[in-house]
PDB file of C-alpha atoms in Angstrom:
ATOM      1  CA  MET A   1     -16.111  33.687  22.726  1.00 70.00           C
ATOM      2  CA  TYR A   2     -16.148  36.057  19.759  1.00 70.00           C
ATOM      3  CA  ALA A   3     -18.691  38.246  21.553  1.00 80.00           C
ATOM      4  CA  CYS A   4     -16.465  38.557  24.632  1.00 82.00           C
ATOM      5  CA  PHE A   5     -13.491  39.737  22.571  1.00 72.00           C
ATOM      6  CA  TYR A   6     -15.699  42.039  20.499  1.00 78.00           C
ATOM      7  CA  MET A   7     -17.164  43.706  23.587  1.00 83.00           C
ATOM      8  CA  SER A   8     -13.721  43.896  25.254  1.00 84.00           C
ATOM      9  CA  GLY A   9     -12.397  45.638  22.153  1.00 78.00           C
ATOM     10  CA  ARG A  10     -15.365  48.041  21.952  1.00 80.00           C
ATOM     11  CA  PHE A  11     -15.012  49.077  25.590  1.00 85.00           C
ATOM     12  CA  GLY A  12     -11.236  49.426  25.324  1.00 85.00           C
ATOM     13  CA  LEU A  13     -10.396  46.567  27.667  1.00 88.00           C
ATOM     14  CA  ILE A  14      -8.104  45.062  25.001  1.00 86.00           C
ATOM     15  CA  SER A  15      -6.293  46.735  22.125  1.00 87.00           C
ATOM     16  CA  SER A  16      -7.620  46.487  18.586  1.00 81.00           C
ATOM     17  CA  ILE A  17      -4.443  44.593  17.597  1.00 83.00           C
ATOM     18  CA  THR A  18      -5.160  41.952  20.271  1.00 85.00           C
ATOM     19  CA  GLU A  19      -8.766  41.733  19.106  1.00 79.00           C
ATOM     20  CA  GLN A  20      -7.710  41.332  15.434  1.00 79.00           C
ATOM     21  CA  GLY A  21      -5.067  38.768  16.407  1.00 80.00           C
ATOM     22  CA  PHE A  22      -7.678  36.720  18.250  1.00 78.00           C
ATOM     23  CA  TYR A  23      -9.989  36.751  15.202  1.00 74.00           C
ATOM     24  CA  ALA A  24      -7.160  35.772  12.854  1.00 75.00           C
ATOM     25  CA  TYR A  25      -5.884  32.893  14.989  1.00 75.00           C
ATOM     26  CA  SER A  26      -9.395  31.711  15.843  1.00 78.00           C
ATOM     27  CA  ASP A  27     -10.281  31.527  12.146  1.00 75.00           C
ATOM     28  CA  ALA A  28      -7.071  29.626  11.403  1.00 77.00           C
ATOM     29  CA  LEU A  29      -7.752  27.218  14.279  1.00 78.00           C
ATOM     30  CA  VAL A  30     -11.314  26.636  13.090  1.00 80.00           C
ATOM     31  CA  LYS A  31     -10.046  25.948   9.556  1.00 83.00           C
ATOM     32  CA  VAL A  32      -7.466  23.480  10.844  1.00 84.00           C
ATOM     33  CA  ILE A  33     -10.091  21.707  12.956  1.00 85.00           C
ATOM     34  CA  LEU A  34     -12.525  21.574  10.020  1.00 83.00           C
ATOM     35  CA  GLY A  35      -9.760  20.250   7.783  1.00 85.00           C
ATOM     36  CA  ALA A  36      -8.971  17.533  10.307  1.00 87.00           C
ATOM     37  CA  LEU A  37     -12.645  16.587  10.583  1.00 86.00           C
ATOM     38  CA  MET A  38     -12.950  16.410   6.779  1.00 86.00           C
ATOM     39  CA  ALA A  39      -9.858  14.188   6.649  1.00 85.00           C
ATOM     40  CA  VAL A  40     -11.397  11.845   9.212  1.00 86.00           C
ATOM     41  CA  VAL A  41     -14.684  11.699   7.273  1.00 83.00           C
ATOM     42  CA  ARG A  42     -12.945  11.078   3.944  1.00 84.00           C
ATOM     43  CA  ASN A  43     -10.642   8.502   5.496  1.00 85.00           C
ATOM     44  CA  ALA A  44     -13.686   6.647   6.854  1.00 86.00           C
ATOM     45  CA  GLU A  45     -15.287   6.761   3.384  1.00 85.00           C
ATOM     46  CA  TYR A  46     -12.089   5.470   1.756  1.00 88.00           C
ATOM     47  CA  LEU A  47     -11.733   2.717   4.352  1.00 86.00           C
ATOM     48  CA  GLY A  48     -15.331   1.676   3.700  1.00 87.00           C
ATOM     49  CA  MET A  49     -14.681   1.614  -0.039  1.00 89.00           C
ATOM     50  CA  ILE A  50     -11.496  -0.431   0.422  1.00 90.00           C
ATOM     51  CA  ARG A  51     -13.373  -2.831   2.720  1.00 91.00           C
ATOM     52  CA  ARG A  52     -16.088  -3.332   0.049  1.00 93.00           C
ATOM     53  CA  TRP A  53     -13.451  -3.932  -2.663  1.00 93.00           C
ATOM     54  CA  TRP A  54     -11.648  -6.412  -0.428  1.00 91.00           C
ATOM     55  CA  ALA A  55     -14.902  -8.283   0.257  1.00 92.00           C
ATOM     56  CA  ALA A  56     -15.714  -8.373  -3.467  1.00 92.00           C
ATOM     57  CA  ALA A  57     -12.244  -9.691  -4.300  1.00 90.00           C
ATOM     58  CA  ALA A  58     -12.462 -12.341  -1.578  1.00 90.00           C
ATOM     59  CA  SER A  59     -15.905 -13.365  -2.836  1.00 92.00           C
ATOM     60  CA  ALA A  60     -14.666 -13.611  -6.437  1.00 89.00           C
ATOM     61  CA  SER A  61     -11.693 -15.675  -5.299  1.00 84.00           C
ATOM     62  CA  ALA A  62     -13.936 -18.011  -3.310  1.00 88.00           C
ATOM     63  CA  ASP A  63     -16.277 -18.333  -6.309  1.00 89.00           C
ATOM     64  CA  MET A  64     -13.356 -19.204  -8.592  1.00 84.00           C
ATOM     65  CA  ASP A  65     -12.023 -21.783  -6.127  1.00 84.00           C
ATOM     66  CA  SER A  66     -15.488 -23.301  -5.869  1.00 88.00           C
ATOM     67  CA  LEU A  67     -15.878 -23.468  -9.656  1.00 87.00           C
ATOM     68  CA  ILE A  68     -12.499 -25.165 -10.064  1.00 85.00           C
ATOM     69  CA  ARG A  69     -13.191 -27.608  -7.255  1.00 84.00           C
ATOM     70  CA  MET A  70     -16.645 -28.595  -8.575  1.00 88.00           C
ATOM     71  CA  ALA A  71     -15.704 -28.750 -12.276  1.00 88.00           C
ATOM     72  CA  LYS A  72     -16.365 -32.087 -13.964  1.00 87.00           C
ATOM     73  CA  VAL A  73     -13.244 -31.678 -16.120  1.00 87.00           C
ATOM     74  CA  PRO A  74      -9.584 -31.354 -15.104  1.00 86.00           C
ATOM     75  CA  VAL A  75      -8.861 -27.703 -14.269  1.00 86.00           C
ATOM     76  CA  LEU A  76      -5.873 -25.894 -12.843  1.00 85.00           C
ATOM     77  CA  SER A  77      -5.056 -22.236 -12.374  1.00 84.00           C
ATOM     78  CA  LEU A  78      -1.747 -20.391 -12.345  1.00 83.00           C
ATOM     79  CA  ASP A  79      -0.508 -17.082 -11.043  1.00 82.00           C
ATOM     80  CA  LEU A  80       1.390 -14.710 -13.341  1.00 77.00           C
ATOM     81  CA  THR A  81       4.714 -16.364 -12.509  1.00 82.00           C
ATOM     82  CA  GLY A  82       3.485 -19.752 -13.766  1.00 82.00           C
ATOM     83  CA  SER A  83       3.106 -21.315 -10.315  1.00 89.00           C
ATOM     84  CA  ILE A  84       0.140 -23.619  -9.763  1.00 90.00           C
ATOM     85  CA  VAL A  85      -2.471 -22.002  -7.539  1.00 88.00           C
ATOM     86  CA  SER A  86      -5.265 -24.571  -7.749  1.00 87.00           C
ATOM     87  CA  TRP A  87      -5.619 -28.133  -9.002  1.00 88.00           C
ATOM     88  CA  ASN A  88      -8.964 -29.885  -8.885  1.00 90.00           C
ATOM     89  CA  ALA A  89      -9.863 -33.452  -7.897  1.00 90.00           C
ATOM     90  CA  ASN A  90     -10.243 -34.552 -11.529  1.00 89.00           C
ATOM     91  CA  LEU A  91      -6.583 -33.680 -12.155  1.00 88.00           C
ATOM     92  CA  GLU A  92      -5.629 -35.544  -8.996  1.00 89.00           C
ATOM     93  CA  SER A  93      -7.396 -38.708 -10.153  1.00 88.00           C
ATOM     94  CA  LEU A  94      -6.124 -38.347 -13.736  1.00 85.00           C
ATOM     95  CA  THR A  95      -2.448 -37.718 -12.884  1.00 85.00           C
ATOM     96  CA  GLY A  96      -2.107 -39.256  -9.444  1.00 87.00           C
ATOM     97  CA  LEU A  97      -0.526 -35.995  -8.259  1.00 88.00           C
ATOM     98  CA  LEU A  98      -2.076 -34.497  -5.122  1.00 90.00           C
ATOM     99  CA  VAL A  99      -2.808 -30.792  -4.739  1.00 88.00           C
ATOM    100  CA  SER A 100      -0.282 -30.659  -1.905  1.00 90.00           C
ATOM    101  CA  GLU A 101       2.403 -32.032  -4.244  1.00 90.00           C
ATOM    102  CA  VAL A 102       1.881 -29.515  -7.061  1.00 90.00           C
ATOM    103  CA  LYS A 103       0.571 -26.359  -5.408  1.00 91.00           C
ATOM    104  CA  GLY A 104       3.202 -23.635  -5.620  1.00 92.00           C
ATOM    105  CA  LYS A 105       5.303 -25.521  -8.174  1.00 91.00           C
ATOM    106  CA  LYS A 106       5.914 -24.090 -11.618  1.00 87.00           C
ATOM    107  CA  LEU A 107       3.804 -25.670 -14.358  1.00 84.00           C
ATOM    108  CA  PHE A 108       7.089 -26.242 -16.241  1.00 80.00           C
ATOM    109  CA  ASP A 109       8.137 -28.658 -13.492  1.00 83.00           C
ATOM    110  CA  VAL A 110       4.914 -30.667 -13.719  1.00 82.00           C
ATOM    111  CA  ALA A 111       4.213 -30.707 -17.470  1.00 79.00           C
ATOM    112  CA  HIS A 112       6.159 -32.580 -20.153  1.00 72.00           C
ATOM    113  CA  GLY A 113       9.088 -30.697 -21.695  1.00 71.00           C
ATOM    114  CA  ASP A 114       7.489 -30.476 -25.152  1.00 74.00           C
ATOM    115  CA  ASN A 115       4.718 -28.272 -23.668  1.00 74.00           C
ATOM    116  CA  GLN A 116       7.015 -25.465 -22.579  1.00 76.00           C
ATOM    117  CA  GLU A 117       6.496 -23.413 -25.737  1.00 78.00           C
ATOM    118  CA  ALA A 118       2.693 -23.435 -25.293  1.00 77.00           C
ATOM    119  CA  ILE A 119       3.064 -22.570 -21.612  1.00 76.00           C
ATOM    120  CA  VAL A 120       5.432 -19.674 -22.342  1.00 78.00           C
ATOM    121  CA  GLU A 121       3.044 -18.286 -24.982  1.00 78.00           C
ATOM    122  CA  ALA A 122       0.010 -18.570 -22.666  1.00 76.00           C
ATOM    123  CA  MET A 123       1.928 -16.868 -19.830  1.00 78.00           C
ATOM    124  CA  LYS A 124       2.962 -14.050 -22.171  1.00 79.00           C
ATOM    125  CA  VAL A 125      -0.694 -13.450 -23.125  1.00 77.00           C
ATOM    126  CA  ALA A 126      -1.742 -13.574 -19.470  1.00 73.00           C
ATOM    127  CA  LYS A 127       0.912 -11.038 -18.439  1.00 75.00           C
ATOM    128  CA  GLU A 128      -0.149  -8.642 -21.198  1.00 78.00           C
ATOM    129  CA  ASN A 129      -3.788  -8.866 -20.156  1.00 73.00           C
ATOM    130  CA  ALA A 130      -4.189  -9.869 -16.504  1.00 63.00           C
ATOM    131  CA  THR A 131      -7.922 -10.471 -16.986  1.00 64.00           C
ATOM    132  CA  SER A 132      -7.408 -12.946 -19.816  1.00 59.00           C
ATOM    133  CA  THR A 133      -8.269 -16.595 -19.637  1.00 63.00           C
ATOM    134  CA  SER A 134      -5.927 -18.765 -21.649  1.00 59.00           C
ATOM    135  CA  LEU A 135      -6.972 -22.263 -22.588  1.00 65.00           C
ATOM    136  CA  ILE A 136      -4.065 -24.427 -23.637  1.00 66.00           C
ATOM    137  CA  GLU A 137      -3.667 -28.140 -24.055  1.00 66.00           C
ATOM    138  CA  ILE A 138      -0.656 -29.676 -22.323  1.00 69.00           C
ATOM    139  CA  SER A 139       0.513 -33.155 -21.328  1.00 68.00           C
ATOM    140  CA  ILE A 140       1.058 -33.912 -17.664  1.00 71.00           C
ATOM    141  CA  PRO A 141       2.704 -37.190 -16.604  1.00 64.00           C
ATOM    142  CA  VAL A 142       0.179 -39.749 -15.380  1.00 63.00           C
ATOM    143  CA  GLY A 143       0.897 -41.854 -12.341  1.00 57.00           C
ATOM    144  CA  GLY A 144       4.564 -40.916 -11.994  1.00 51.00           C
ATOM    145  CA  ASP A 145       5.512 -41.151 -15.726  1.00 52.00           C
ATOM    146  CA  SER A 146       8.202 -38.709 -16.829  1.00 50.00           C
TER     147      SER A 146
END
């Protein structure tokens, strides 16, 4: 393509301004196309990276759920709002409360009132450091006690 315009310009078939305009717009078009191709390549790389992070997070979540489920001691986990996310079988047998009954409820609603200070303090620590693990001792009513 460039050769055709070059030869046309050399033999006077097109003006030098037309020839220069073609070169300028062709270069701009090539740069736009290359930019678009680079964006597609980078987007694919970013999507691959996001996919790997998502898989790692899902795997870590599944591992945590498995650890809680198979633990030989009563274990529960909370989100940062204090809602119960998981509740293992040992807690079910100890309290008589099923996972379906407590999942999504606030720990405040399940635990005895005198535990609220410890729960508030543990939640404060967890919010300051989202990767923290807080171990606290609380009383949960057994078999429908209040």
